[in-house]
Structure formats: C-alpha cells, structure tokens
Amino acid sequence: MQNSIDLRKKRRWGETLIQASLFIAGAFSILTTVGIVYELGKEAMNFFAQVSLWEYFTGADWNPQIDQFGIWALLNATLMTTFIAMLVALPIGLSISLYLSEYASHRARRTLKPILEVLAGIPTVVYGYFALTFMTPLLRGIFGRDVVDIYNTASAGIVIGILIIPMVSSMSEDALSAVPRALRAAAYGLGATKLETAVKVVLPAAISGIMAAFIVAISRAIGETMIVAVAAGAGSNFTFNPFEAAETMTGHIVRISGGDLSYDSIDYNSIFAIGLTLFFMTLSLNVISQRIVRKYREVYE
Amino acid sequence: MTENKITYAIEAADLNLYYGETLAVRDIDMQIEKQKITAMIGPSGCGKSTVLRAFNRMNDLIPSAHATGSVLYHGKDIYDEDVDPVEVRRRIGMVFQKPNPFPKSIFDNVAWGAQINGYQGNMDELVEESLRDAALWDEVKDKLDKSGLSLSGGQQQRLCIARTIAVKPDIILMDEPASALDPIATLKIEDLMHELAKEFTIIVVTHNMQQAARVSDFTAFFNLGEDHAGVLEEYDVTSNIFTNPKKKTTEDYITGRFG
C-alpha cells in the first residue's frame, strides 16, 4: 500500500522526561515532610523516654533547670498571642476584603492590593522590632508603664495580627469574589441595600472560603516566630495577663537552640517535642480548613 | 389610547440608554398598562433586556451604564436625583434569566426580601401564601428547611418568583424567565404568569415568539436601528402584532425571516 498510516505507539521521550521530573518535584515535598516528621519524632521519643506524656500535656510550669516540662506554660502564651492576633486580623482583614470585593472602585482596588502585598512582604524580624519599639511603647503610653511590661504578649499578638491581615483579606476576598454576580443581582432586585447584599447574601455564601482563610491564618499565627522571639519575652510564664512577658512555643525553641546546648541533653530533646506539638497543631488546622472548604463548597454550588 | 384618563403602571419617555459612550437604546416611549402582561420581543442585542432593567434601575449596577430621559412611576421620574434605587426595586421586582435562589433554605429564600424590607406580619403565613401564589407550595411544603439549591431548575425559578412576590411589588420584571427551563417547566411558568397578572403588572422579555403570543396582552417589538442602537419598532395589543403588524420589519421578524 502506498499511503499506509502508522498508528503504532511511539515513544515520546520529551513527554516522559517532563512527566518524570514533575513527579520528582512532587515527591520531593512529600519526602521533605516525611523527613521532618521522622527527625522530630526521633528526638521527641528521646524526650518522652524521660518525661511522661502526662506530665508534658498537663503541667503548667516549664523550667528545664529543675526538670519541669509542662507544655501549658508555653502553649498558653502561644494561644494568647494567636488569640490577640486573630482579634486584630479577623475584623480588619474581613472588612478589607468586603471593601475590596463589594465597594472599591477599580482604581481603589488597584492601589490598595499592592499595598497589602507589600505588607505581606516585610520580613517578620522587622515586624518584631516594630512590636518592640513602636507597639509596646504605645501600649505603655495608653495603659501605663507599671501595667505593661517591656516584653508582653499583647504587643506581639497585635503585630502578628497586622502581619496576617493581608493573608486573611486576600483569601477572604477570593472567596467573596467567587460568589456569583447573579446572587447580588437577586438581592438588589428585592430592594436590598448594598450593605444588606454584602453582609446578608454575599458573606454567608462565601463563608466556607472565609472560614478556611481564618483557620489558615490561625495556623500562621501559631507558627509565627520572630515577632514573639523579639517582643513577647524570654522565660516561660503561665499567665493570662497579656501585658506580662511570656514565652511562646516558637519563642522558646529559638532561644534554647540559639544558646549552648549539648546534643543529648533533655533541653535539646525538649525543643523537638515542642516542634512536633506545633507541627500537629498546624497540620490539624490545615486539615480542618480543607474539610470545611470541601464540605460547604458542595452545598453552595 | 382613549380619552378616558388612563394611568399607566410605568411609562418610559424619551428614554435613551448608554453603555459608556455607546448608545444602546434610543428614544423609547412606552406605556405599560396595569395588571397586564407586556412582552418585549426582538432580535438579540436590540436592547430589550436593557430597557427592562431600566424600569427598576438595575442598570445602575453596571458602572458604565447611564440613562437620559425619564421613566415615570406614580408620576415620579425614577431617574430623578432624589430617588433611591433601593426603594424603586422594592416596588418593581425582578426575576432573572437563570434561576438564582440564595444558598439559604427555601423558607429563608422567600422570607429574606420581606425581612429586609421591614415586614412585620406573620412570616410563616407570608411564606406559605407566596409559595402558593408561585404554584410551588405543594412541592416544597415538607422541606422548607432544605436549601433552595436542592430544587430542580423549574422549581428554583418558581422559588425566585415566590420571593419576588413576597415583597409585594407593583410590577414584576421578568428577563427571559423560562429560557433556561425545559418545555414543561416553561408552561408552568407561563400559567403562573397568567395567575400573577390578576394582581401584578408583568413585563417580560422573551426570545420565544410563541411564548409572547401565548402569555402577553401587549407586545413590544424592538429592533436594531441603522446606528446599531435599539429602537422600539412597534408596540400594540399582542393579537395585532402577530396577526396584523403595521410595519414590514415586524412582520418579517414574527414570520421568522430574520432574528
């Protein structure tokens, strides 16, 4: 036959190569995570061989010098800074996102978004000194010098809040913008005002994405290190007073690993136990946020 | 039309509608009769939806859109400076082309509009009455707490009609309300329009000429003018438009020669 057609399989080496390298890139991130968990777990095991899980998870005092390893002293400080941060970031971030998606003109959006991105790009150590040299004096000016310590969780928490505002606002804005225009039109068609439309129709419709944004922001606040290391204080302190110095989990890891530590001491092992705890906290928050997004997105579409 | 003083439901006078610099619709003079169904037909892009949306200032939501001329409602030009479009839309409701229920329960879908408009009466009664009027009650009475999005397309559209009439408007604007529905759901919507016309004034945009002939009392035929702006070509009692059109273009369009 003259014009026979060749339908046999051909080897496409270029495709195979690219597919393989993409797979390696994907596998790389998984392997890294596995490696981190393995290393954290190994050292943490050494720690828990000497300190019982019970003591670790119920104690409220963390004084390695006298063999007290109660995580709550550090965990409490972490929760305090995180809580304060969310108190700042949620309302402001959500307001910004509502403004950007429902109210802002094209021009306002074009100016505001890059500014927010700049805010997200500032190194966190700069934020740390911003907390220490601006926010703390401000708080001391307002509440009095004897009320507010030089190092305190309030100042660190507020500045962490500022740090994560761009994250909350941009993720929430994505969620709000994804709400179909038809829903807004429906609300306006019923005689709703702009505010009623934004708050009672668009916001509830975007709630899954907004919740996810909040949870991701919480896990970012929990993991934030430089700000608390600089501004929240050194030395564990179980307190609910936001104006007292207290050391967070991340802050403690930084301080301990920065000093002289012999490799097999219980101090050294303890920071891996803390690290593992942090890892599971943020991991479970991320899992929850993905669940929320998946669950509510089905309903909404 | 007669010497008797007829007050219309709504009236467009010298209405020009623009998108940016582009004139979309030119010189519309049109009187809509109360408690009748007025159909707006015409080829795609001739501006009939734009005119419809001008009747309750929905075009305001498009930043570049603006209007000149006037739309008189109860003797007041709704494009006057001191008119609040929110008040206008509360009295002149709208049903859209694609069913767009809120991602809320069936009950809340109907109750929401009334609620934001400060309805003080018994909400259960209002919801039931509105759903009955929208011929949907029997199908949903056992699942009022289910999401409005769980209904079929035709049911969703009737839910949208229910929520519109729950606000008790004067006029209901319908923008191709059945174009996304199957023939049976379409017939239900058409039956419903006949029922609703006893109480409300209805203006409906449709691409479907048979539909216009079936449901409407009056028909307005829109066409593209030479300058590509939409114009109101002919406006008359529906039977006249379909059996005895005055203009050649109208006849060509309804006999399917273009459009």
Coordinates of C-alpha atoms in Angstrom, one line a residue:
Chain A
M1 CA 0.0 0.0 0.0
Q2 CA 1.2 3.4 -0.9
N3 CA -0.2 5.8 1.7
S4 CA -0.3 3.5 4.7
I5 CA -1.0 5.2 8.0
D6 CA 1.2 4.3 11.0
L7 CA -1.0 4.0 14.1
R8 CA 1.6 2.2 16.3
K9 CA 2.5 3.6 19.6
K10 CA 5.5 5.9 19.5
R11 CA 7.9 6.7 22.3
R12 CA 7.6 10.4 23.2
W13 CA 10.8 10.9 25.1
G14 CA 10.2 14.6 25.8
E15 CA 6.8 13.9 27.5
T16 CA 8.2 11.0 29.5
L17 CA 11.1 13.2 30.7
I18 CA 8.8 16.1 31.8
Q19 CA 6.4 13.7 33.4
A20 CA 9.2 12.1 35.4
S21 CA 10.6 15.5 36.5
L22 CA 7.2 16.7 37.6
F23 CA 6.7 13.6 39.6
I24 CA 10.1 14.1 41.3
A25 CA 9.2 17.6 42.2
G26 CA 6.0 16.5 43.7
A27 CA 7.7 13.6 45.6
F28 CA 10.3 16.0 46.9
S29 CA 7.9 18.0 49.0
I30 CA 6.3 14.8 50.4
L31 CA 9.7 13.3 51.2
T32 CA 10.7 16.5 53.0
T33 CA 7.7 16.4 55.2
V34 CA 8.3 12.7 56.0
G35 CA 11.9 13.6 56.8
I36 CA 10.9 16.4 59.1
V37 CA 8.3 14.2 60.9
Y38 CA 10.9 11.5 61.3
E39 CA 13.6 13.7 62.7
L40 CA 11.1 15.5 65.1
G41 CA 9.7 12.2 66.2
K42 CA 13.1 10.5 66.8
E43 CA 14.3 13.3 69.1
A44 CA 10.9 13.7 70.7
M45 CA 11.0 10.0 71.5
N46 CA 14.2 10.6 73.5
F47 CA 12.5 13.4 75.3
F48 CA 9.4 11.3 76.1
A49 CA 11.6 8.5 77.4
Q50 CA 12.5 10.8 80.2
V51 CA 9.4 12.9 80.7
S52 CA 5.9 11.3 80.7
L53 CA 3.3 12.4 78.2
W54 CA 1.0 13.1 81.1
E55 CA 3.4 15.5 82.7
Y56 CA 4.1 17.1 79.4
F57 CA 0.5 17.7 78.5
T58 CA -0.9 18.6 81.9
G59 CA 1.9 20.6 83.5
A60 CA 1.7 24.4 83.6
D61 CA 5.3 25.0 84.5
W62 CA 8.2 24.9 82.1
N63 CA 11.6 25.1 83.9
P64 CA 14.1 22.7 82.4
Q65 CA 16.7 23.6 85.1
I66 CA 14.5 21.9 87.7
D67 CA 13.1 19.3 85.4
Q68 CA 9.7 20.8 84.9
F69 CA 8.3 20.2 81.4
G70 CA 4.7 21.3 81.4
I71 CA 3.8 22.5 77.9
W72 CA 0.9 24.6 79.0
A73 CA 3.3 27.4 80.1
L74 CA 4.4 27.8 76.5
L75 CA 1.2 26.7 74.8
N76 CA -0.8 29.2 76.8
A77 CA 1.5 32.0 75.6
T78 CA 1.2 30.8 72.1
L79 CA -2.6 30.7 72.4
M80 CA -2.6 34.2 73.9
T81 CA -0.6 35.8 71.1
T82 CA -2.6 33.8 68.5
F83 CA -5.9 34.9 70.0
I84 CA -4.9 38.5 70.2
A85 CA -3.6 38.3 66.6
M86 CA -6.9 36.9 65.4
L87 CA -8.8 39.6 67.3
V88 CA -6.9 42.1 65.2
A89 CA -6.7 40.3 61.9
L90 CA -10.2 38.9 61.6
P91 CA -12.3 42.1 61.8
I92 CA -9.8 44.2 59.9
G93 CA -8.9 41.5 57.3
L94 CA -12.6 40.8 56.7
S95 CA -13.5 44.4 56.4
I96 CA -10.8 45.0 53.9
S97 CA -11.9 42.0 51.9
L98 CA -15.5 43.2 51.9
Y99 CA -14.5 46.6 50.9
L100 CA -12.3 45.3 48.1
S101 CA -14.8 42.9 46.7
E102 CA -18.1 44.8 47.2
Y103 CA -17.3 48.5 47.4
A104 CA -14.0 49.5 46.0
S105 CA -13.8 51.1 42.6
H106 CA -11.3 49.6 40.1
R107 CA -8.9 52.4 40.9
A108 CA -9.1 51.9 44.7
R109 CA -8.6 48.2 44.3
R110 CA -5.6 48.8 42.0
T111 CA -3.9 51.0 44.7
L112 CA -4.9 49.0 47.8
K113 CA -4.0 45.5 46.7
P114 CA -0.3 46.2 46.0
I115 CA 0.0 48.0 49.4
L116 CA -1.4 44.9 51.1
E117 CA 1.1 42.8 49.2
V118 CA 3.9 45.0 50.4
L119 CA 2.7 44.5 53.9
A120 CA 2.9 40.7 53.4
G121 CA 6.4 41.0 52.1
I122 CA 8.1 42.7 55.1
P123 CA 10.5 40.4 56.9
T124 CA 9.0 39.2 60.2
V125 CA 12.0 40.3 62.1
V126 CA 11.2 43.9 61.1
Y127 CA 7.7 43.3 62.5
G128 CA 9.3 42.0 65.7
Y129 CA 11.2 45.3 66.2
F130 CA 8.1 47.2 65.2
A131 CA 6.3 45.5 68.0
L132 CA 9.1 46.2 70.5
T133 CA 9.9 49.8 69.6
F134 CA 6.5 51.0 68.5
M135 CA 3.7 48.9 69.7
T136 CA 5.0 48.3 73.2
P137 CA 5.7 52.0 73.9
L138 CA 2.2 52.8 72.5
L139 CA 0.6 50.2 74.8
R140 CA 2.6 51.5 77.7
G141 CA 1.6 55.1 76.9
I142 CA -2.1 54.0 76.9
F143 CA -2.2 51.6 79.8
G144 CA 0.6 52.9 82.0
R145 CA 4.3 51.9 82.4
D146 CA 3.7 49.8 85.5
V147 CA 0.9 47.9 83.9
V148 CA 2.6 46.9 80.7
D149 CA 5.9 45.1 80.8
I150 CA 8.6 45.9 78.2
Y151 CA 8.1 42.4 76.8
N152 CA 4.5 41.3 76.6
T153 CA 2.2 39.1 74.6
A154 CA -0.3 41.9 73.8
S155 CA 2.2 43.8 71.7
A156 CA 3.5 40.7 69.9
G157 CA -0.1 39.5 69.3
I158 CA -1.2 42.7 67.8
V159 CA 1.7 42.9 65.4
I160 CA 1.2 39.3 64.4
G161 CA -2.3 40.3 63.7
I162 CA -1.1 43.1 61.4
L163 CA 1.3 40.6 59.7
I164 CA -1.5 38.2 58.8
I165 CA -4.1 40.9 57.8
P166 CA -3.0 40.6 54.1
M167 CA -3.4 36.8 54.2
V168 CA -6.9 37.0 55.7
S169 CA -8.0 39.8 53.4
S170 CA -6.7 38.3 50.2
M171 CA -8.1 34.8 50.9
S172 CA -11.4 36.2 52.0
E173 CA -11.6 38.4 49.0
D174 CA -11.1 35.5 46.7
A175 CA -14.0 33.7 48.4
L176 CA -16.2 36.8 48.2
S177 CA -15.4 37.4 44.6
A178 CA -16.2 33.8 43.7
V179 CA -19.9 34.4 44.8
P180 CA -21.9 34.5 41.5
R181 CA -23.0 38.0 40.4
A182 CA -26.5 36.6 39.9
L183 CA -26.9 36.4 43.7
R184 CA -26.1 40.0 44.2
A185 CA -28.5 40.9 41.4
A186 CA -31.2 38.8 43.1
A187 CA -30.7 40.7 46.3
Y188 CA -30.7 44.1 44.7
G189 CA -33.8 43.1 42.8
L190 CA -35.6 42.5 46.1
G191 CA -34.8 46.0 47.2
A192 CA -31.7 45.2 49.3
T193 CA -29.2 47.9 50.0
K194 CA -25.5 47.5 49.3
L195 CA -24.8 46.7 52.9
E196 CA -27.6 44.1 53.2
T197 CA -26.4 42.5 50.0
A198 CA -22.8 42.3 51.1
V199 CA -23.4 41.2 54.7
K200 CA -26.5 39.0 54.4
V201 CA -26.1 37.4 51.0
V202 CA -22.5 37.6 49.7
L203 CA -20.8 37.0 53.1
P204 CA -22.9 33.9 54.1
A205 CA -22.4 32.5 50.5
A206 CA -18.7 32.8 50.9
I207 CA -18.5 31.6 54.4
S208 CA -16.6 28.3 53.7
G209 CA -13.8 30.2 52.0
I210 CA -13.7 32.8 54.7
M211 CA -13.6 30.1 57.5
A212 CA -10.7 28.4 55.6
A213 CA -8.9 31.8 55.5
F214 CA -9.3 32.2 59.2
I215 CA -8.0 28.8 60.0
V216 CA -5.0 29.1 57.8
A217 CA -4.4 32.5 59.4
I218 CA -4.6 30.9 62.9
S219 CA -2.1 28.3 62.0
R220 CA 0.2 31.0 60.6
A221 CA -0.1 33.0 63.9
I222 CA 0.7 29.9 65.9
G223 CA 3.8 29.2 63.9
E224 CA 5.0 32.9 63.9
T225 CA 8.4 33.0 65.5
M226 CA 10.5 36.2 65.0
I227 CA 7.9 38.6 66.4
V228 CA 7.4 36.7 69.6
A229 CA 11.1 36.0 70.0
V230 CA 11.8 39.7 69.8
A231 CA 8.8 41.2 71.6
A232 CA 6.9 38.6 73.7
G233 CA 9.6 37.9 76.3
A234 CA 12.1 35.2 77.3
G235 CA 11.4 32.8 80.1
S236 CA 8.3 30.7 80.4
N237 CA 5.4 32.3 82.3
F238 CA 1.9 30.8 82.7
T239 CA -0.3 33.9 82.8
F240 CA -3.5 35.2 81.3
N241 CA -2.3 38.8 81.6
P242 CA -1.5 40.0 78.1
F243 CA 0.7 42.8 79.4
E244 CA 3.1 40.4 81.1
A245 CA 6.1 38.8 79.4
A246 CA 5.6 35.2 78.4
E247 CA 7.4 32.8 76.2
T248 CA 5.6 31.1 73.3
M249 CA 6.5 27.6 72.0
T250 CA 8.3 29.0 68.9
G251 CA 10.0 31.7 71.0
H252 CA 11.3 29.1 73.4
I253 CA 12.7 27.0 70.5
V254 CA 14.5 29.9 69.2
R255 CA 16.0 30.9 72.5
I256 CA 17.1 27.4 73.5
S257 CA 18.5 26.5 70.1
G258 CA 20.4 29.7 70.0
G259 CA 22.3 29.1 73.2
D260 CA 24.9 26.5 74.1
L261 CA 23.2 23.1 74.2
S262 CA 24.8 19.8 74.4
Y263 CA 23.3 17.4 71.9
D264 CA 22.0 14.8 74.2
S265 CA 20.6 16.9 76.9
I266 CA 17.0 16.8 77.8
D267 CA 16.8 20.5 76.9
Y268 CA 17.9 19.8 73.4
N269 CA 15.4 17.0 73.1
S270 CA 12.6 19.1 74.5
I271 CA 12.6 21.5 71.6
F272 CA 11.8 18.7 69.3
A273 CA 8.9 17.7 71.4
I274 CA 7.6 21.3 71.2
G275 CA 8.2 21.3 67.5
L276 CA 6.3 18.1 67.0
T277 CA 3.4 19.5 69.0
L278 CA 3.4 22.7 66.8
F279 CA 3.5 20.5 63.7
F280 CA 0.4 18.6 64.7
M281 CA -1.4 21.7 65.7
T282 CA -0.9 23.4 62.4
L283 CA -1.4 20.2 60.5
S284 CA -4.8 19.5 62.1
L285 CA -5.9 23.1 61.5
N286 CA -5.0 22.8 57.8
V287 CA -6.8 19.5 57.5
I288 CA -9.9 21.1 59.2
S289 CA -9.8 24.1 56.8
Q290 CA -9.7 21.8 53.8
R291 CA -12.6 19.8 55.1
I292 CA -14.6 23.0 55.6
V293 CA -13.9 24.2 52.1
R294 CA -14.8 20.9 50.6
K295 CA -17.9 20.3 52.6
Y296 CA -19.5 23.8 52.1
R297 CA -18.5 24.2 48.5
E298 CA -20.7 21.3 47.5
V299 CA -23.7 22.8 49.1
Y300 CA -23.1 26.2 47.6
E301 CA -22.8 25.1 44.0
Chain B
M1 CA -55.2 55.5 23.8
T2 CA -58.7 56.6 24.7
E3 CA -60.0 59.9 26.0
N4 CA -60.5 58.2 29.4
K5 CA -57.7 59.1 31.6
I6 CA -55.6 56.0 31.9
T7 CA -52.9 55.9 34.4
Y8 CA -50.2 53.5 33.5
A9 CA -48.2 51.2 35.7
I10 CA -45.0 52.7 34.4
E11 CA -44.0 54.8 31.5
A12 CA -40.8 55.5 29.6
A13 CA -40.5 58.9 27.9
D14 CA -37.7 59.8 25.5
L15 CA -35.6 57.2 27.2
N16 CA -32.0 56.8 25.9
L17 CA -29.7 54.2 27.5
Y18 CA -25.9 54.2 27.2
Y19 CA -23.1 51.9 28.0
G20 CA -20.2 54.3 28.3
E21 CA -20.2 56.4 25.1
T22 CA -22.2 53.8 23.2
L23 CA -25.9 54.5 22.7
A24 CA -27.6 51.1 23.3
V25 CA -31.2 52.1 23.1
R26 CA -32.7 55.2 21.5
D27 CA -35.9 57.3 22.1
I28 CA -38.1 54.8 23.9
D29 CA -41.6 56.0 24.5
M30 CA -43.6 53.2 26.1
Q31 CA -46.6 53.0 28.4
I32 CA -47.1 49.8 30.4
E33 CA -50.7 49.0 31.4
K34 CA -51.6 48.0 34.9
Q35 CA -52.2 44.3 35.6
K36 CA -51.5 43.2 32.2
I37 CA -48.6 41.2 30.7
T38 CA -46.4 43.1 28.3
A39 CA -44.0 41.1 26.3
M40 CA -40.8 42.6 24.8
I41 CA -39.5 40.7 21.8
G42 CA -36.8 41.3 19.2
P43 CA -33.6 40.1 17.8
S44 CA -30.5 39.6 20.1
G45 CA -28.7 42.7 21.0
C46 CA -31.6 45.0 20.3
G47 CA -31.6 46.3 23.9
K48 CA -34.8 44.8 25.2
S49 CA -33.2 43.5 28.4
T50 CA -31.5 46.9 28.8
V51 CA -34.9 48.6 28.6
L52 CA -36.4 46.1 31.1
R53 CA -33.6 46.7 33.5
A54 CA -34.1 50.4 33.2
F55 CA -37.5 50.1 34.7
N56 CA -36.1 49.3 38.1
R57 CA -32.7 50.8 37.8
M58 CA -30.9 47.5 37.7
N59 CA -28.6 49.1 35.1
D60 CA -27.1 51.2 37.9
L61 CA -25.2 48.1 38.9
I62 CA -23.2 48.3 35.7
P63 CA -20.7 51.2 36.3
S64 CA -20.6 52.5 32.7
A65 CA -24.4 52.5 32.2
H66 CA -26.4 55.7 32.3
A67 CA -29.7 56.9 31.1
T68 CA -31.3 60.1 29.8
G69 CA -35.0 60.9 29.5
S70 CA -37.4 59.6 32.1
V71 CA -39.2 56.6 33.5
L72 CA -42.4 57.7 35.2
Y73 CA -43.7 55.6 38.0
H74 CA -46.6 57.0 40.1
G75 CA -46.0 60.3 38.4
K76 CA -42.4 60.4 39.6
D77 CA -39.3 60.1 37.4
I78 CA -37.3 57.2 38.9
Y79 CA -34.1 58.7 37.5
D80 CA -34.5 61.9 39.5
E81 CA -31.6 62.9 41.7
D82 CA -33.6 62.4 44.9
V83 CA -34.9 58.9 44.1
D84 CA -33.4 55.9 46.0
P85 CA -33.0 53.0 43.6
V86 CA -33.4 50.7 46.6
E87 CA -37.0 52.0 47.1
V88 CA -37.7 51.6 43.4
R89 CA -36.6 48.0 43.3
R90 CA -38.6 47.2 46.4
R91 CA -41.7 48.1 44.4
I92 CA -40.6 46.9 41.0
G93 CA -39.2 43.4 41.5
M94 CA -37.2 41.3 39.1
V95 CA -37.0 37.6 38.0
F96 CA -33.9 36.7 36.1
Q97 CA -33.0 34.5 33.2
K98 CA -31.2 31.9 35.2
P99 CA -32.8 30.8 38.4
N100 CA -30.7 32.4 41.2
P101 CA -32.0 31.3 44.6
F102 CA -29.9 32.3 47.6
P103 CA -27.8 29.5 49.1
K104 CA -30.3 29.5 52.0
S105 CA -33.3 27.4 53.0
I106 CA -36.4 27.5 50.9
F107 CA -38.2 29.3 53.7
D108 CA -35.4 31.9 54.1
N109 CA -35.3 32.5 50.3
V110 CA -38.9 33.7 50.4
A111 CA -38.7 35.4 53.8
W112 CA -35.4 37.3 53.2
G113 CA -36.7 40.0 50.9
A114 CA -39.7 40.7 53.1
Q115 CA -37.5 40.8 56.2
I116 CA -35.0 43.4 54.9
N117 CA -38.0 45.5 53.8
G118 CA -39.2 45.5 57.4
Y119 CA -42.2 43.1 57.1
Q120 CA -43.9 43.0 60.4
G121 CA -46.6 40.4 59.9
N122 CA -46.7 36.6 60.3
M123 CA -43.7 35.3 58.3
D124 CA -45.0 31.7 58.2
E125 CA -48.2 32.9 56.5
L126 CA -46.4 35.2 54.1
V127 CA -44.1 32.4 53.0
E128 CA -46.9 30.0 52.5
E129 CA -49.0 32.5 50.7
S130 CA -46.1 33.5 48.4
L131 CA -45.2 29.9 47.7
R132 CA -48.9 29.1 46.9
D133 CA -49.1 32.0 44.6
A134 CA -46.0 30.8 42.9
A135 CA -47.5 27.3 42.5
L136 CA -44.7 25.8 44.4
W137 CA -46.2 25.2 47.9
D138 CA -47.4 21.6 47.4
E139 CA -44.0 20.5 46.1
V140 CA -41.9 22.1 48.9
K141 CA -44.2 22.3 52.0
D142 CA -42.5 19.3 53.7
K143 CA -39.0 20.6 53.1
L144 CA -39.0 24.3 53.8
D145 CA -35.7 24.0 55.7
K146 CA -33.9 22.4 52.7
S147 CA -31.6 24.5 50.6
G148 CA -33.2 26.4 47.7
L149 CA -30.4 25.0 45.5
S150 CA -31.7 21.4 46.1
L151 CA -34.7 22.1 43.9
S152 CA -34.9 21.5 40.1
G153 CA -34.4 24.4 37.7
G154 CA -38.1 25.0 37.2
Q155 CA -38.8 24.8 40.9
Q156 CA -35.9 27.2 41.6
Q157 CA -37.4 29.7 39.1
R158 CA -40.8 29.5 40.8
L159 CA -39.0 29.9 44.1
C160 CA -37.4 33.1 42.7
I161 CA -40.9 34.3 41.7
A162 CA -42.2 33.5 45.2
R163 CA -39.5 35.5 46.8
T164 CA -40.2 38.4 44.5
I165 CA -44.0 38.4 45.2
A166 CA -43.3 38.1 49.0
V167 CA -42.0 41.7 48.8
K168 CA -45.4 42.7 47.4
P169 CA -44.2 44.7 44.5
D170 CA -46.4 46.6 42.0
I171 CA -44.6 45.4 38.9
I172 CA -42.6 42.3 38.2
L173 CA -40.0 42.4 35.6
M174 CA -39.1 39.1 34.0
D175 CA -35.9 38.7 32.0
E176 CA -36.4 35.6 29.8
P177 CA -37.7 33.7 32.9
A178 CA -38.1 30.4 31.1
S179 CA -35.2 30.3 28.7
A180 CA -33.1 28.1 30.9
L181 CA -36.0 25.7 31.6
D182 CA -37.5 22.6 29.8
P183 CA -40.8 22.9 28.0
I184 CA -42.9 21.5 30.9
A185 CA -41.4 23.9 33.4
T186 CA -41.8 26.7 30.9
L187 CA -45.5 26.0 30.6
K188 CA -45.8 26.1 34.4
I189 CA -44.1 29.5 34.5
E190 CA -46.5 30.7 31.7
D191 CA -49.6 29.5 33.6
L192 CA -48.2 31.2 36.7
M193 CA -47.8 34.5 34.8
H194 CA -51.4 34.5 33.9
E195 CA -52.3 34.0 37.5
L196 CA -50.0 36.7 38.7
A197 CA -51.3 39.2 36.2
K198 CA -54.5 39.3 38.2
E199 CA -52.6 41.1 40.9
F200 CA -49.4 42.4 39.4
T201 CA -48.2 44.2 36.3
I202 CA -45.8 42.0 34.5
I203 CA -43.2 42.9 31.9
V204 CA -41.5 40.0 30.3
V205 CA -38.6 39.8 27.9
T206 CA -38.6 36.8 25.8
H207 CA -36.8 35.3 22.8
N208 CA -39.6 32.9 22.2
M209 CA -42.3 34.4 20.0
Q210 CA -44.8 31.7 20.7
Q211 CA -44.4 32.4 24.3
A212 CA -45.1 36.1 23.7
A213 CA -48.1 35.2 21.7
R214 CA -49.4 32.8 24.4
V215 CA -48.9 34.8 27.5
S216 CA -49.0 38.5 26.8
D217 CA -51.7 41.1 26.4
F218 CA -49.4 43.6 24.8
T219 CA -46.3 43.1 22.7
A220 CA -43.4 45.5 22.1
F221 CA -41.2 44.7 19.2
F222 CA -37.7 46.0 19.4
N223 CA -35.2 46.2 16.6
L224 CA -31.7 47.4 15.8
G225 CA -31.8 50.9 14.2
E226 CA -29.3 51.9 11.5
D227 CA -27.0 53.4 14.1
H228 CA -26.9 50.0 15.9
A229 CA -28.9 51.4 18.8
G230 CA -32.1 49.5 19.8
V231 CA -35.4 51.2 18.9
L232 CA -39.0 50.4 19.8
E233 CA -40.3 49.4 16.3
E234 CA -43.9 48.6 17.1
Y235 CA -46.0 48.4 20.2
D236 CA -49.6 47.2 20.3
V237 CA -52.1 44.7 21.5
T238 CA -50.5 41.2 21.1
S239 CA -53.0 39.9 18.6
N240 CA -52.4 42.9 16.4
I241 CA -48.7 42.4 16.4
F242 CA -49.0 38.8 15.5
T243 CA -51.8 38.9 13.0
N244 CA -51.8 42.4 11.6
P245 CA -48.5 44.1 12.2
K246 CA -48.3 47.6 10.8
K247 CA -44.6 47.5 9.9
K248 CA -42.8 45.3 7.5
T249 CA -39.9 44.6 9.8
T250 CA -42.3 43.4 12.5
E251 CA -43.9 41.1 10.0
D252 CA -40.6 39.8 8.8
Y253 CA -39.5 39.1 12.4
I254 CA -42.5 37.3 13.6
T255 CA -42.7 35.2 10.5
G256 CA -39.1 34.2 11.1
R257 CA -37.5 36.0 8.2
F258 CA -34.7 37.3 10.4
G259 CA -33.6 37.4 14.0

